[in-house]
Amino acid sequence: MNEHRFFLTAIFLVVLFSIIKLYEPFLMIIAIASLLAMATYNLNLKLYSLTRNRHLAAVLSTVFLSILLFGPIVYTITSVGSIVNNFDFSIIERVQAYLRTLDYQLSTPFAFMQTPLNDFISTLNIAQLSSSALSYLGSIGKNSAGFLKDMLLIVVFFFFALLNGKDMIDYIKSVMPIDSTEVNFVFSEVTNVMSVVFYSILLSAIFQGALFSIIGMYFGYDGLLLGIFYGFASLIPIVGGALMWIPLCAIEVAHGNTTTAIIIATYSIVVISIIADTFIKPLIIKYINDKMVKTPTEVNELLIFFAIFAGLTTFGFWGMILGPAITTFFLSILKLYKLLKAKHYM
């Protein structure tokens, strides 16, 4: 009996290794699609309750995700090419010349930093930095085909994950060596946190991007493009939207519009960074937790922050989804172990 079990285990491991090797190029895509399906599961349930058709609900959810993914990305890719080709490099020279005319005299408590600051300003090569930035923007167009292909595959897998997700979960429950209630516990924890993370990231990015697009349109810029860029920038921990409003202010200063630059900076810091991000964002998360998640969950914002930051660092763009998912799965396993241990002792 033991020999049969050992042989079966060995065969299983060989086949598992072969399957992983076979689907290795698609593992990331399948993981992202599955996590997105888990995050939007409650939305799919609401659509199913309205349509009473599982296929139609999955199609509507997929269309919703496709618009969110493809719309901003396609518009950005088409707009970036025009920006790179028509960029006026004389602006860079004016910005650098203006910065070197300013008097950077620090107060007495910070006098020790005066020499390093002067050295930094004198050696600052904005032209080289801008050239690198434009080169990076240009590479977006070159790599866009691969990125769009990945997004297309994610959308396809997302549809099938929604359509057949319940059957897949039921099958996983049947083969797992633990009770189905314990499997439900892990899936519930991961799904709830992923829903909160997904909707909070989405709504916060849209909200902050919309606020920045307003100030952009007011001063004659492409508000939609600025809003999309700011929405993506807001997902980056620590620096966030500063990646957008600082260069915009520098351009205005180069054109001699110092007042405009001050208005944009003040608006970005006070309205978006302080009011929207500090005060309104927690209200959005609370609303999502109360209204859009089946079972409300306590989300440690600091933990989610580090999970997103680690995910972006390790996996790139899609790390904002993988980071919280891996962290939540690990914590769920620990909670499950604690429950099983308490149950065993009782």
Coordinates of C-alpha atoms in Angstrom, one line a residue:
M1 CA 0.0 0.0 0.0
N2 CA 2.8 2.4 0.9
E3 CA 4.6 1.5 -2.3
H4 CA 1.5 2.4 -4.3
R5 CA 1.1 5.7 -2.5
F6 CA 4.8 6.5 -3.0
F7 CA 4.5 5.7 -6.7
L8 CA 1.3 7.8 -7.1
T9 CA 2.9 10.7 -5.3
A10 CA 6.0 10.5 -7.5
I11 CA 3.9 10.5 -10.7
F12 CA 1.8 13.4 -9.4
L13 CA 4.9 15.5 -8.8
V14 CA 6.3 14.7 -12.2
V15 CA 3.1 15.7 -13.9
L16 CA 2.7 18.8 -11.7
F17 CA 6.3 19.9 -12.7
S18 CA 5.4 19.3 -16.4
I19 CA 2.2 21.3 -16.1
I20 CA 4.0 24.2 -14.4
K21 CA 6.7 24.1 -17.1
L22 CA 4.1 23.9 -19.9
Y23 CA 2.0 26.9 -18.7
E24 CA 4.9 28.9 -17.2
P25 CA 4.6 31.8 -19.7
F26 CA 0.9 32.2 -18.7
L27 CA 1.1 31.6 -14.9
M28 CA 1.3 35.3 -14.1
I29 CA -1.6 36.1 -16.5
I30 CA -3.7 33.3 -15.0
A31 CA -2.9 34.5 -11.5
I32 CA -3.8 38.1 -12.2
A33 CA -7.1 37.1 -14.0
S34 CA -8.1 34.8 -11.1
L35 CA -7.4 37.5 -8.5
L36 CA -9.4 40.0 -10.5
A37 CA -12.2 37.5 -10.8
M38 CA -12.1 37.1 -7.0
A39 CA -12.0 40.9 -6.5
T40 CA -15.1 41.5 -8.7
Y41 CA -17.0 38.4 -7.6
N42 CA -19.6 40.4 -5.7
L43 CA -20.1 42.6 -8.7
N44 CA -20.6 39.5 -10.9
L45 CA -23.2 38.2 -8.4
K46 CA -25.1 41.5 -8.5
L47 CA -25.2 41.3 -12.3
Y48 CA -26.3 37.7 -12.2
S49 CA -29.2 38.7 -9.8
L50 CA -30.3 41.3 -12.4
T51 CA -29.9 39.2 -15.5
R52 CA -30.5 35.7 -14.2
N53 CA -28.0 34.5 -16.8
R54 CA -24.6 33.3 -15.7
H55 CA -23.0 33.8 -19.2
L56 CA -24.5 37.3 -19.6
A57 CA -23.3 38.4 -16.1
A58 CA -19.8 37.1 -16.9
V59 CA -19.8 39.0 -20.3
L60 CA -20.9 42.3 -18.6
S61 CA -18.3 42.0 -15.9
T62 CA -15.6 41.3 -18.6
V63 CA -16.8 44.3 -20.7
F64 CA -16.5 46.4 -17.5
L65 CA -13.0 45.2 -16.8
S66 CA -12.0 45.6 -20.5
I67 CA -13.1 49.3 -20.5
L68 CA -11.1 50.0 -17.4
L69 CA -8.0 48.3 -18.7
F70 CA -8.0 49.0 -22.4
G71 CA -9.5 52.4 -22.4
P72 CA -6.9 54.4 -20.5
I73 CA -4.0 52.3 -21.7
V74 CA -4.9 52.7 -25.4
Y75 CA -5.5 56.4 -25.1
T76 CA -2.2 56.8 -23.3
I77 CA -0.2 54.9 -25.8
T78 CA -1.6 56.9 -28.7
S79 CA -1.1 60.2 -27.0
V80 CA 2.5 59.5 -25.7
G81 CA 3.8 59.1 -29.3
S82 CA 2.5 62.6 -30.2
I83 CA 4.0 64.1 -27.0
V84 CA 7.5 62.5 -27.7
N85 CA 7.5 63.6 -31.3
N86 CA 6.4 67.2 -30.6
F87 CA 8.3 67.9 -27.4
D88 CA 10.0 71.3 -27.3
F89 CA 13.4 70.8 -25.8
S90 CA 13.8 74.6 -25.4
I91 CA 11.5 74.3 -22.4
I92 CA 14.2 72.2 -20.6
E93 CA 16.9 74.8 -21.2
R94 CA 14.6 77.5 -19.8
V95 CA 13.8 75.5 -16.7
Q96 CA 17.5 74.8 -16.0
A97 CA 18.5 78.4 -16.6
Y98 CA 15.7 79.6 -14.2
L99 CA 16.7 77.2 -11.4
R100 CA 20.3 78.4 -11.6
T101 CA 19.2 82.0 -11.2
L102 CA 17.4 81.3 -7.9
D103 CA 19.0 82.1 -4.6
Y104 CA 19.0 79.0 -2.5
Q105 CA 20.0 80.4 0.9
L106 CA 19.1 78.0 3.6
S107 CA 18.3 79.1 7.2
T108 CA 20.8 78.7 10.0
P109 CA 19.6 75.3 11.3
F110 CA 20.1 73.9 7.8
A111 CA 23.3 75.8 6.8
F112 CA 25.3 72.6 6.8
M113 CA 23.3 71.5 3.7
Q114 CA 24.1 74.7 1.7
T115 CA 27.3 73.4 0.0
P116 CA 25.8 70.0 -1.0
L117 CA 22.7 71.8 -2.3
N118 CA 24.8 74.3 -4.4
D119 CA 26.7 71.4 -5.8
F120 CA 23.6 69.5 -6.7
I121 CA 22.0 72.5 -8.5
S122 CA 25.2 73.2 -10.4
T123 CA 25.6 69.6 -11.6
L124 CA 21.9 69.1 -12.2
N125 CA 21.4 68.1 -15.9
I126 CA 17.7 68.4 -16.5
A127 CA 18.2 67.9 -20.3
Q128 CA 19.7 64.5 -19.7
L129 CA 17.0 63.6 -17.2
S130 CA 14.3 64.7 -19.6
S131 CA 15.9 62.9 -22.5
S132 CA 15.9 59.7 -20.4
A133 CA 12.3 60.3 -19.5
L134 CA 11.3 60.8 -23.1
S135 CA 13.2 57.7 -24.1
Y136 CA 11.3 55.8 -21.5
L137 CA 8.0 57.2 -22.8
G138 CA 9.0 56.2 -26.3
S139 CA 9.7 52.7 -25.2
I140 CA 6.1 52.5 -24.0
G141 CA 5.0 52.5 -27.6
K142 CA 7.5 49.8 -28.6
N143 CA 6.4 47.5 -25.7
S144 CA 2.7 48.3 -26.0
A145 CA 2.0 45.3 -28.3
G146 CA 3.2 42.8 -25.6
F147 CA 1.4 44.6 -22.9
L148 CA -1.8 44.7 -24.8
K149 CA -1.4 41.0 -25.6
D150 CA -1.1 40.2 -21.9
M151 CA -4.1 42.3 -21.1
L152 CA -6.1 40.6 -23.8
L153 CA -5.2 37.2 -22.3
I154 CA -6.0 38.4 -18.8
V155 CA -9.5 39.5 -20.1
V156 CA -10.1 36.1 -21.7
F157 CA -9.0 34.1 -18.6
F158 CA -10.9 36.6 -16.4
F159 CA -14.1 35.7 -18.3
F160 CA -13.6 32.0 -17.9
A161 CA -12.7 32.4 -14.3
L162 CA -16.0 34.1 -13.6
L163 CA -17.9 31.7 -15.7
N164 CA -16.4 28.5 -14.2
G165 CA -15.0 29.8 -11.0
K166 CA -17.6 28.2 -8.7
D167 CA -17.0 24.8 -10.3
M168 CA -13.2 25.2 -9.9
I169 CA -13.5 26.2 -6.3
D170 CA -15.8 23.2 -5.6
Y171 CA -13.3 20.9 -7.2
I172 CA -10.5 22.4 -5.2
K173 CA -12.5 21.8 -2.0
S174 CA -13.1 18.1 -3.0
V175 CA -9.4 17.4 -3.4
M176 CA -8.0 19.4 -0.5
P177 CA -7.1 17.4 2.6
I178 CA -9.0 19.8 4.9
D179 CA -12.7 20.5 5.5
S180 CA -14.6 22.6 2.9
T181 CA -15.4 25.2 5.6
E182 CA -11.7 25.8 6.2
V183 CA -11.1 26.2 2.4
N184 CA -14.0 28.7 2.4
F185 CA -12.4 30.6 5.2
V186 CA -9.2 31.1 3.2
F187 CA -11.1 32.0 0.0
S188 CA -13.3 34.4 1.8
E189 CA -10.4 36.2 3.5
V190 CA -8.5 36.6 0.2
T191 CA -11.6 37.5 -1.8
N192 CA -12.7 40.2 0.7
V193 CA -9.3 41.8 1.0
M194 CA -8.8 41.7 -2.8
S195 CA -12.2 43.3 -3.3
V196 CA -11.4 46.2 -0.9
V197 CA -7.9 46.6 -2.4
F198 CA -9.2 46.5 -6.0
Y199 CA -12.1 48.9 -5.6
S200 CA -10.2 51.3 -3.3
I201 CA -7.3 51.5 -5.8
L202 CA -9.6 51.9 -8.7
L203 CA -11.9 54.5 -7.2
S204 CA -9.1 56.5 -5.6
A205 CA -7.1 56.5 -8.8
I206 CA -10.2 57.7 -10.8
F207 CA -11.1 60.3 -8.2
Q208 CA -7.6 61.8 -7.8
G209 CA -7.1 61.6 -11.6
A210 CA -10.4 63.4 -12.2
L211 CA -9.4 66.2 -9.7
F212 CA -6.0 66.7 -11.4
S213 CA -7.6 66.7 -14.9
I214 CA -9.8 69.6 -13.8
I215 CA -6.8 71.8 -13.0
G216 CA -5.1 70.6 -16.2
M217 CA -8.1 71.5 -18.4
Y218 CA -8.4 74.8 -16.7
F219 CA -4.9 75.8 -17.8
G220 CA -5.4 74.4 -21.3
Y221 CA -3.8 70.9 -21.1
D222 CA -5.2 67.6 -22.2
G223 CA -7.2 66.9 -19.0
L224 CA -8.0 63.3 -19.8
L225 CA -4.4 62.4 -20.5
L226 CA -3.2 64.2 -17.3
G227 CA -5.9 62.5 -15.3
I228 CA -4.9 59.0 -16.6
F229 CA -1.2 59.7 -15.8
Y230 CA -2.0 61.1 -12.4
G231 CA -4.3 58.1 -11.6
F232 CA -1.4 55.7 -12.4
A233 CA 1.1 57.9 -10.6
S234 CA -1.1 57.9 -7.5
L235 CA -0.7 54.2 -7.2
I236 CA 3.0 54.5 -6.6
P237 CA 3.7 54.7 -2.9
I238 CA 5.5 57.7 -1.3
V239 CA 6.0 59.9 -4.4
G240 CA 2.6 59.3 -6.0
G241 CA 1.1 62.3 -7.8
A242 CA 4.2 64.4 -7.3
L243 CA 5.6 62.7 -10.4
M244 CA 2.9 64.6 -12.4
W245 CA 2.4 68.0 -10.8
I246 CA 6.1 68.8 -10.2
P247 CA 7.1 68.5 -13.9
L248 CA 3.9 70.4 -14.9
C249 CA 4.9 73.2 -12.5
A250 CA 8.4 73.2 -14.0
I251 CA 6.9 73.6 -17.5
E252 CA 4.8 76.6 -16.4
V253 CA 7.8 78.2 -14.7
A254 CA 9.8 77.8 -17.9
H255 CA 7.1 79.7 -19.8
G256 CA 7.2 82.4 -17.2
N257 CA 3.9 81.5 -15.6
T258 CA 5.1 81.4 -12.0
T259 CA 1.6 82.1 -10.6
T260 CA 0.1 79.2 -12.5
A261 CA 2.8 76.9 -11.2
I262 CA 2.1 78.0 -7.6
I263 CA -1.7 77.4 -8.2
I264 CA -1.1 73.9 -9.6
A265 CA 1.3 73.0 -6.8
T266 CA -1.1 74.4 -4.1
Y267 CA -4.1 72.6 -5.6
S268 CA -2.2 69.3 -5.9
I269 CA -0.9 69.4 -2.4
V270 CA -4.0 70.8 -0.5
V271 CA -6.9 69.5 -2.6
I272 CA -5.6 66.1 -3.8
S273 CA -2.8 65.0 -1.5
I274 CA -4.3 66.3 1.8
I275 CA -8.1 66.5 1.4
A276 CA -8.7 63.7 -1.2
D277 CA -5.9 61.2 -0.2
T278 CA -5.9 61.8 3.6
F279 CA -9.6 62.4 4.4
I280 CA -11.7 61.2 1.5
K281 CA -9.8 58.0 0.6
P282 CA -10.5 56.4 4.0
L283 CA -14.2 57.2 3.6
I284 CA -14.1 55.5 0.2
I285 CA -12.5 52.4 1.7
K286 CA -15.1 52.4 4.5
Y287 CA -17.9 52.6 2.0
I288 CA -16.4 49.7 -0.1
N289 CA -16.0 47.6 3.1
D290 CA -19.6 48.3 4.2
K291 CA -21.5 48.2 0.9
M292 CA -19.5 46.4 -1.8
V293 CA -17.9 43.5 0.1
K294 CA -20.0 40.5 1.1
T295 CA -18.3 40.1 4.5
P296 CA -16.7 43.3 5.8
T297 CA -13.1 42.9 6.7
E298 CA -10.6 44.8 8.7
V299 CA -7.9 46.1 6.4
N300 CA -4.7 47.3 7.9
E301 CA -3.9 50.2 5.5
L302 CA -0.2 50.3 6.5
L303 CA 0.1 46.6 5.7
I304 CA -1.7 47.0 2.4
F305 CA 0.6 50.0 1.6
F306 CA 3.7 47.9 2.1
A307 CA 2.2 44.9 0.2
I308 CA 1.5 47.1 -2.8
F309 CA 4.9 48.7 -2.6
A310 CA 6.6 45.3 -2.4
G311 CA 4.5 44.0 -5.2
L312 CA 5.3 46.9 -7.5
T313 CA 9.0 46.4 -6.7
T314 CA 9.0 42.7 -7.3
F315 CA 6.5 42.1 -10.0
G316 CA 6.1 45.5 -11.7
F317 CA 2.8 46.9 -12.7
W318 CA 0.7 43.9 -11.8
G319 CA 2.4 43.8 -8.3
M320 CA -0.3 46.1 -7.0
I321 CA -2.6 43.1 -7.2
L322 CA -0.2 40.3 -6.5
G323 CA 1.4 41.9 -3.4
P324 CA -1.8 42.2 -1.3
A325 CA -3.0 38.8 -2.6
I326 CA 0.2 37.0 -1.5
T327 CA 0.3 38.8 1.8
T328 CA -3.4 38.1 2.5
F329 CA -3.1 34.5 1.6
F330 CA -0.2 34.1 4.0
L331 CA -2.1 35.8 6.9
S332 CA -5.2 33.7 6.1
I333 CA -3.1 30.5 6.4
L334 CA -1.8 31.7 9.7
K335 CA -5.3 32.5 11.0
L336 CA -6.5 29.1 9.7
Y337 CA -3.7 27.3 11.5
K338 CA -4.5 29.2 14.7
L339 CA -8.2 28.1 14.4
L340 CA -7.3 24.5 13.8
K341 CA -4.9 24.5 16.7
A342 CA -7.5 25.9 19.0
K343 CA -10.1 23.4 17.7
H344 CA -7.6 20.5 18.2
Y345 CA -6.9 21.5 21.8
M346 CA -10.6 21.8 22.5

